[in-house]
Short mmCIF file of C-alpha atoms and ligand atoms in Angstrom, two decimals:
data_model
loop_
_atom_site.label_atom_id
_atom_site.label_comp_id
_atom_site.label_asym_id
_atom_site.label_seq_id
_atom_site.Cartn_x
_atom_site.Cartn_y
_atom_site.Cartn_z
CA UNK A 1 -77.04 -90.33 -2.26
CA UNK A 2 -73.65 -91.06 -4.31
CA UNK A 3 -75.46 -89.53 -7.37
CA UNK A 4 -76.41 -86.28 -4.97
CA UNK A 5 -73.09 -85.99 -3.45
CA UNK A 6 -72.21 -85.75 -7.19
CA UNK A 7 -74.34 -83.22 -8.72
CA UNK A 8 -73.82 -81.18 -5.45
CA UNK A 9 -69.94 -80.97 -5.98
CA UNK A 10 -70.61 -80.66 -9.68
CA UNK A 11 -72.89 -77.57 -9.03
CA UNK A 12 -70.51 -76.06 -6.28
CA UNK A 13 -67.65 -76.40 -8.52
CA UNK A 14 -69.36 -74.34 -11.21
CA UNK A 15 -70.73 -71.70 -8.68
CA UNK A 16 -67.14 -71.14 -7.27
CA UNK A 17 -65.84 -70.77 -11.10
CA UNK A 18 -68.72 -67.97 -11.38
CA UNK A 19 -67.49 -66.34 -8.53
CA UNK A 20 -64.00 -66.74 -8.93
CA UNK A 21 -63.98 -65.15 -12.38
CA UNK A 22 -66.35 -62.53 -11.68
CA UNK A 23 -65.03 -59.19 -10.30
CA UNK A 24 -65.64 -56.14 -9.48
CA UNK A 25 -63.21 -53.69 -9.80
CA UNK A 26 -62.83 -50.36 -8.19
CA UNK A 27 -60.71 -47.58 -10.11
CA UNK A 28 -59.53 -44.63 -8.01
CA UNK A 29 -58.06 -41.34 -8.51
CA UNK A 30 -57.37 -37.83 -6.67
CA UNK A 31 -58.84 -35.83 -9.73
CA UNK A 32 -62.83 -35.07 -10.60
CA UNK A 33 -64.70 -36.69 -12.65
CA UNK A 34 -64.07 -35.01 -16.16
CA UNK A 35 -60.31 -34.56 -16.11
CA UNK A 36 -58.22 -36.49 -18.76
CA UNK A 37 -56.94 -39.59 -16.16
CA UNK A 38 -60.55 -39.66 -15.27
CA UNK A 39 -62.46 -39.83 -18.76
CA UNK A 40 -59.48 -42.13 -20.21
CA UNK A 41 -59.68 -44.93 -17.10
CA UNK A 42 -63.98 -44.80 -17.76
CA UNK A 43 -63.44 -45.23 -20.94
CA UNK A 44 -61.20 -48.39 -20.28
CA UNK A 45 -63.80 -49.82 -17.55
CA UNK A 46 -66.17 -49.53 -20.06
CA UNK A 47 -64.51 -51.43 -22.90
CA UNK A 48 -63.61 -54.49 -20.12
CA UNK A 49 -67.43 -54.79 -19.46
CA UNK A 50 -68.27 -54.75 -23.33
CA UNK A 51 -65.50 -57.09 -23.82
CA UNK A 52 -66.21 -59.80 -21.25
CA UNK A 53 -70.27 -59.07 -21.04
CA UNK A 54 -70.44 -57.56 -17.77
CA UNK A 55 -68.17 -60.45 -15.95
CA UNK A 56 -65.86 -57.68 -14.88
CA UNK A 57 -67.69 -54.75 -13.58
CA UNK A 58 -65.74 -51.31 -13.16
CA UNK A 59 -66.59 -48.50 -10.87
CA UNK A 60 -64.85 -45.35 -10.86
CA UNK A 61 -64.23 -43.67 -7.45
CA UNK A 62 -62.70 -40.03 -8.57
CA UNK A 63 -62.15 -36.90 -6.69
CA UNK A 64 -60.19 -38.51 -3.77
CA UNK A 65 -63.27 -40.16 -2.27
CA UNK A 66 -61.14 -43.40 -1.25
CA UNK A 67 -58.35 -40.93 0.18
CA UNK A 68 -55.43 -39.13 -0.92
CA UNK A 69 -52.76 -41.02 -2.98
CA UNK A 70 -50.73 -42.14 -0.57
CA UNK A 71 -53.70 -43.77 1.49
CA UNK A 72 -54.91 -45.20 -2.62
CA UNK A 73 -51.50 -46.84 -2.80
CA UNK A 74 -51.75 -48.61 0.06
CA UNK A 75 -55.09 -49.68 -0.39
CA UNK A 76 -54.16 -51.09 -3.57
CA UNK A 77 -51.44 -52.82 -2.33
CA UNK A 78 -53.73 -54.80 -0.03
CA UNK A 79 -56.19 -55.48 -2.51
CA UNK A 80 -59.33 -52.98 -1.26
CA UNK A 81 -58.40 -50.90 -4.77
CA UNK A 82 -58.20 -52.73 -7.98
CA UNK A 83 -56.98 -50.25 -10.32
CA UNK A 84 -55.30 -46.95 -9.47
CA UNK A 85 -54.20 -43.61 -11.19
CA UNK A 86 -51.61 -42.25 -9.73
CA UNK A 87 -48.45 -39.72 -9.93
CA UNK A 88 -45.15 -41.38 -9.92
CA UNK A 89 -44.06 -39.10 -7.04
CA UNK A 90 -45.76 -41.46 -4.46
CA UNK A 91 -45.13 -44.43 -5.84
CA UNK A 92 -40.78 -43.49 -5.34
CA UNK A 93 -41.17 -44.59 -1.52
CA UNK A 94 -42.50 -47.80 -2.34
CA UNK A 95 -40.78 -48.70 -5.51
CA UNK A 96 -37.31 -46.62 -5.45
CA UNK A 97 -36.46 -47.52 -8.71
CA UNK A 98 -38.86 -45.53 -10.33
CA UNK A 99 -37.74 -42.55 -8.71
CA UNK A 100 -35.31 -41.78 -12.15
CA UNK A 101 -38.09 -40.32 -13.28
CA UNK A 102 -39.04 -38.33 -10.29
CA UNK A 103 -35.64 -36.71 -10.89
CA UNK A 104 -35.59 -32.88 -11.41
CA UNK A 105 -35.31 -31.88 -15.44
CA UNK A 106 -34.47 -35.67 -16.00
CA UNK A 107 -36.43 -34.91 -19.31
CA UNK A 108 -35.73 -32.51 -21.44
CA UNK A 109 -39.37 -31.83 -22.49
CA UNK A 110 -42.97 -32.86 -22.76
CA UNK A 111 -42.12 -35.03 -26.17
CA UNK A 112 -38.86 -36.47 -24.68
CA UNK A 113 -40.73 -37.76 -21.84
CA UNK A 114 -43.25 -39.47 -24.08
CA UNK A 115 -40.66 -40.78 -26.11
CA UNK A 116 -39.22 -42.45 -23.10
CA UNK A 117 -42.14 -44.02 -21.89
CA UNK A 118 -43.35 -45.20 -25.13
CA UNK A 119 -40.05 -46.71 -25.77
CA UNK A 120 -38.24 -49.71 -24.03
CA UNK A 121 -37.26 -47.80 -20.96
CA UNK A 122 -40.80 -47.11 -20.22
CA UNK A 123 -42.28 -50.70 -20.66
CA UNK A 124 -38.66 -51.62 -18.47
CA UNK A 125 -39.98 -49.43 -15.67
CA UNK A 126 -43.32 -51.15 -15.72
CA UNK A 127 -41.93 -54.53 -15.36
CA UNK A 128 -39.84 -53.10 -12.49
CA UNK A 129 -43.11 -52.05 -10.79
CA UNK A 130 -44.35 -55.54 -11.06
CA UNK A 131 -41.71 -57.63 -9.90
CA UNK A 132 -41.12 -55.28 -6.83
CA UNK A 133 -42.38 -56.86 -3.71
CA UNK A 134 -44.80 -53.75 -3.67
CA UNK A 135 -47.49 -55.72 -4.48
CA UNK A 136 -48.54 -53.33 -7.56
CA UNK A 137 -48.69 -54.27 -11.68
CA UNK A 138 -47.81 -51.61 -13.71
CA UNK A 139 -50.15 -51.55 -16.41
CA UNK A 140 -49.51 -48.25 -18.52
CA UNK A 141 -48.20 -44.76 -18.51
CA UNK A 142 -50.48 -41.22 -18.33
CA UNK A 143 -49.44 -37.75 -19.15
CA UNK A 144 -48.70 -35.62 -15.89
CA UNK A 145 -47.30 -32.90 -18.39
CA UNK A 146 -44.61 -30.49 -17.03
CA UNK A 147 -44.70 -28.99 -13.20
CA UNK A 148 -43.79 -25.39 -12.59
CA UNK A 149 -43.85 -23.28 -9.59
CA UNK A 150 -46.92 -21.20 -8.12
CA UNK A 151 -46.65 -18.63 -5.53
CA UNK A 152 -47.98 -15.36 -3.93
CA UNK A 153 -44.88 -13.46 -4.40
CA UNK A 154 -43.57 -13.41 -7.93
CA UNK A 155 -40.11 -15.54 -8.53
CA UNK A 156 -37.90 -15.16 -11.29
CA UNK A 157 -34.65 -17.03 -9.45
CA UNK A 158 -33.95 -19.57 -6.85
CA UNK A 159 -33.25 -16.34 -4.13
CA UNK A 160 -36.55 -14.98 -4.43
CA UNK A 161 -37.71 -18.51 -2.70
CA UNK A 162 -35.48 -17.89 0.11
CA UNK A 163 -37.43 -18.64 3.47
CA UNK A 164 -40.92 -19.46 1.37
CA UNK A 165 -42.38 -22.71 2.28
CA UNK A 166 -43.42 -24.49 -0.97
CA UNK A 167 -46.06 -27.59 -1.07
CA UNK A 168 -44.26 -30.72 -2.53
CA UNK A 169 -45.69 -34.56 -3.04
CA UNK A 170 -44.85 -37.18 -0.51
CA UNK A 171 -41.42 -38.19 -1.69
CA UNK A 172 -38.00 -36.71 0.15
CA UNK A 173 -36.74 -36.48 -3.35
CA UNK A 174 -39.00 -33.70 -4.33
CA UNK A 175 -38.48 -31.67 -0.70
CA UNK A 176 -34.84 -32.14 -1.71
CA UNK A 177 -35.40 -30.69 -4.61
CA UNK A 178 -37.26 -27.54 -3.74
CA UNK A 179 -34.75 -26.97 -0.86
CA UNK A 180 -31.99 -27.10 -3.70
CA UNK A 181 -34.38 -24.16 -5.95
CA UNK A 182 -33.97 -21.81 -2.94
CA UNK A 183 -37.04 -22.64 -1.16
CA UNK A 184 -38.56 -24.57 1.83
CA UNK A 185 -40.14 -27.93 0.65
CA UNK A 186 -43.22 -28.96 2.33
CA UNK A 187 -44.45 -32.55 1.69
CA UNK A 188 -48.37 -32.59 2.28
CA UNK A 189 -51.35 -34.24 0.47
CA UNK A 190 -53.09 -32.64 -3.01
CA UNK A 191 -56.32 -32.28 -0.78
CA UNK A 192 -55.02 -30.17 1.67
CA UNK A 193 -52.94 -27.84 -0.54
CA UNK A 194 -55.97 -25.33 -1.28
CA UNK A 195 -56.41 -24.55 2.78
CA UNK A 196 -52.90 -24.32 3.64
CA UNK A 197 -52.45 -21.33 0.84
CA UNK A 198 -55.11 -19.96 1.75
CA UNK A 199 -54.25 -19.72 5.50
CA UNK A 200 -50.43 -18.99 4.91
CA UNK A 201 -49.34 -22.84 6.03
CA UNK A 202 -47.45 -22.86 2.67
CA UNK A 203 -46.78 -19.94 0.40
CA UNK A 204 -47.15 -21.84 -2.94
CA UNK A 205 -47.04 -25.00 -4.29
CA UNK A 206 -46.26 -26.47 -8.10
CA UNK A 207 -48.04 -28.58 -10.73
CA UNK A 208 -48.85 -28.18 -14.38
CA UNK A 209 -51.66 -26.41 -15.83
CA UNK A 210 -54.67 -28.44 -15.43
CA UNK A 211 -54.11 -29.40 -11.95
CA UNK A 212 -53.27 -25.83 -10.71
CA UNK A 213 -56.67 -25.08 -12.51
CA UNK A 214 -58.74 -27.78 -11.15
CA UNK A 215 -57.67 -27.31 -7.48
CA UNK A 216 -58.59 -23.67 -7.62
CA UNK A 217 -54.93 -22.70 -6.19
CA UNK A 218 -55.00 -19.44 -7.72
CA UNK A 219 -58.35 -18.50 -5.76
CA UNK A 220 -56.40 -19.22 -2.78
CA UNK A 221 -53.79 -16.78 -3.49
CA UNK A 222 -51.12 -18.20 -5.62
CA UNK A 223 -51.34 -15.81 -8.37
CA UNK A 224 -47.75 -16.16 -10.36
CA UNK A 225 -46.81 -18.94 -12.08
CA UNK A 226 -43.40 -18.89 -12.61
CA UNK A 227 -42.04 -21.41 -15.74
CA UNK A 228 -40.01 -23.36 -14.12
CA UNK A 229 -40.74 -26.85 -15.44
CA UNK A 230 -38.79 -28.46 -13.19
CA UNK A 231 -40.11 -31.82 -12.72
CA UNK A 232 -42.25 -33.73 -15.78
CA UNK A 233 -43.59 -36.67 -13.92
CA UNK A 234 -45.04 -39.27 -15.76
CA UNK A 235 -48.50 -40.79 -13.98
CA UNK A 236 -49.35 -44.29 -14.22
CA UNK A 237 -52.07 -46.98 -13.91
CA UNK A 238 -51.43 -49.58 -11.43
CA UNK A 239 -53.42 -52.73 -10.55
CA UNK A 240 -53.17 -54.64 -7.70
CA UNK A 241 -51.25 -57.54 -7.25
CA UNK A 242 -54.07 -59.06 -5.33
CA UNK A 243 -56.53 -58.52 -8.24
CA UNK A 244 -54.20 -58.88 -10.93
CA UNK A 245 -53.42 -63.02 -9.60
CA UNK A 246 -57.45 -63.01 -10.00
CA UNK A 247 -57.79 -63.05 -13.71
CA UNK A 248 -56.96 -65.37 -16.31
CA UNK A 249 -54.31 -64.85 -18.54
CA UNK A 250 -57.26 -63.61 -21.61
CA UNK A 251 -58.24 -61.71 -18.99
CA UNK A 252 -55.02 -59.83 -18.22
CA UNK A 253 -54.14 -59.48 -21.78
CA UNK A 254 -57.28 -57.95 -22.40
CA UNK A 255 -56.49 -55.00 -19.04
CA UNK A 256 -53.37 -54.62 -20.72
CA UNK A 257 -54.73 -53.95 -23.99
CA UNK A 258 -57.34 -51.31 -22.67
CA UNK A 259 -55.14 -49.57 -20.51
CA UNK A 260 -52.86 -49.01 -22.77
CA UNK A 261 -55.29 -47.32 -25.08
CA UNK A 262 -56.01 -45.50 -22.30
CA UNK A 263 -52.97 -44.49 -22.23
CA UNK A 264 -52.89 -42.76 -25.67
CA UNK A 265 -56.60 -41.63 -25.20
CA UNK A 266 -55.22 -39.79 -22.02
CA UNK A 267 -52.55 -38.16 -23.90
CA UNK A 268 -55.21 -36.39 -26.60
CA UNK A 269 -57.32 -35.08 -23.67
CA UNK A 270 -54.39 -33.59 -21.83
CA UNK A 271 -53.39 -31.64 -24.53
CA UNK A 272 -56.50 -29.98 -24.72
CA UNK A 273 -56.80 -29.97 -21.01
CA UNK A 274 -53.16 -28.07 -20.70
CA UNK A 275 -54.12 -25.69 -23.61
CA UNK A 276 -57.60 -24.83 -21.90
CA UNK A 277 -56.54 -24.33 -18.20
CA UNK A 278 -53.51 -22.00 -19.13
CA UNK A 279 -55.94 -19.53 -20.80
CA UNK A 280 -58.68 -19.93 -18.08
CA UNK A 281 -55.73 -19.08 -15.39
CA UNK A 282 -54.64 -15.97 -17.80
CA UNK A 283 -58.13 -15.23 -18.30
CA UNK A 284 -58.86 -15.14 -13.99
CA UNK A 285 -55.79 -13.16 -13.63
CA UNK A 286 -53.01 -15.39 -13.01
CA UNK A 287 -49.36 -13.90 -14.25
CA UNK A 288 -47.46 -16.53 -15.84
CA UNK A 289 -43.60 -15.29 -15.55
CA UNK A 290 -41.78 -16.51 -18.62
CA UNK A 291 -37.70 -16.99 -17.67
CA UNK A 292 -34.84 -19.28 -18.63
CA UNK A 293 -34.85 -21.97 -15.57
CA UNK A 294 -30.97 -22.59 -16.11
CA UNK A 295 -30.33 -21.31 -12.71
CA UNK A 296 -33.29 -24.04 -11.50
CA UNK A 297 -31.84 -27.00 -13.84
CA UNK A 298 -27.91 -25.88 -12.03
CA UNK A 299 -29.12 -25.50 -8.60
CA UNK A 300 -30.84 -28.70 -8.68
CA UNK A 301 -27.41 -30.67 -9.77
CA UNK A 302 -26.69 -32.26 -6.31
CA UNK A 303 -30.56 -33.18 -6.37
CA UNK A 304 -29.34 -35.28 -9.12
CA UNK A 305 -26.08 -36.38 -8.18
CA UNK A 306 -27.60 -38.02 -5.11
CA UNK A 307 -30.39 -39.89 -6.35
CA UNK A 308 -29.13 -40.39 -9.80
CA UNK A 309 -26.01 -41.99 -8.46
CA UNK A 310 -27.79 -45.62 -8.93
CA UNK A 311 -29.44 -44.99 -12.27
CA UNK A 312 -26.16 -43.58 -13.85
CA UNK A 313 -26.31 -46.23 -16.86
CA UNK A 314 -29.95 -45.66 -17.01
CA UNK A 315 -29.99 -42.04 -17.29
CA UNK A 316 -27.35 -41.65 -20.10
CA UNK A 317 -30.18 -43.79 -21.95
CA UNK A 318 -32.85 -41.94 -21.12
CA UNK A 319 -30.58 -38.91 -22.12
CA UNK A 320 -29.93 -40.49 -25.71
CA UNK A 321 -33.53 -40.92 -26.75
CA UNK A 322 -34.75 -38.39 -29.29
C1 BDP B 1 -51.13 -33.86 -10.17
C2 BDP B 1 -50.96 -35.28 -10.30
C3 BDP B 1 -51.59 -35.89 -8.91
C4 BDP B 1 -50.67 -35.65 -7.88
C5 BDP B 1 -50.86 -34.39 -7.97
C6 BDP B 1 -50.39 -33.55 -6.36
O1 BDP B 1 -51.61 -35.65 -11.50
O2 BDP B 1 -51.68 -37.39 -9.30
O3 BDP B 1 -51.75 -36.03 -6.86
O4 BDP B 1 -50.20 -33.60 -9.24
O5 BDP B 1 -49.34 -32.53 -6.81
O6 BDP B 1 -50.45 -33.26 -11.48
O7 BDP B 1 -50.50 -34.54 -5.30
#
């Protein structure tokens, strides 16, 4: 009897140990299969599966099948999604400290943004996310390039945006940015923008070339792409704190290492995607309007003053990064 009990207890403990160690990680992205972020995170999943002999199983859910970005962030916070690739934009409302990267013209160009995210400031922000009450663990950065404005009517200066409704990501900072740029910012989920442009609910939106092209927003009627480069927002790979806490320290280190490799892999894929999507947009008849964006930079100074007041020191450090 006692022996039976002991054996049973041992068997139970062993069973519990394996259940605790085995994990299926659901990874999510608004972008479709083949998009640089999805390809890089998929590769990360394969590495995790191989390195753990299948103890960690990885399943990718691309194309917003698990919801819009705001909903996916919420699902990650509660542990229904384990790994999420998201723009940093909609993370701002849950971790306000990240808004320093979400400000208009905070980075001089994409190279500057990369130097910042690859360095100590980038790591500090990942750590701030992990330490915040948001129940997210910051794993790595990804590249979201530079966002510019696309509209049905040509825009060359802030005055041309008067009365135009422009879709922005869900964060009051972006609505303020568009209002300062001369238009009317409307917060809306990524998946609703095509119909909104087509039906005239909005007159345009803003994004980087790969997203502009992959969503076909030019086919919904946005034919003019004004090179404002007003937002250079890094994207981020986060893990649910719920899932993170279930990993052994060794697995946590493995997740961090493969995430960091995914960051660099995505960057190479990204540069190719920017070139290809730019060429395809042009071939489809989209007019790229090159102009001096200083008027938009100047117009957004009050937004940097308002949101940047809490980040003065950090912004000076960002500006000092070569
Ligand atoms: C894309 C980002 C994606 C955002 C989307 C948007 O990669 O994460 O959801 O913009 O505008 O560039 O919502």
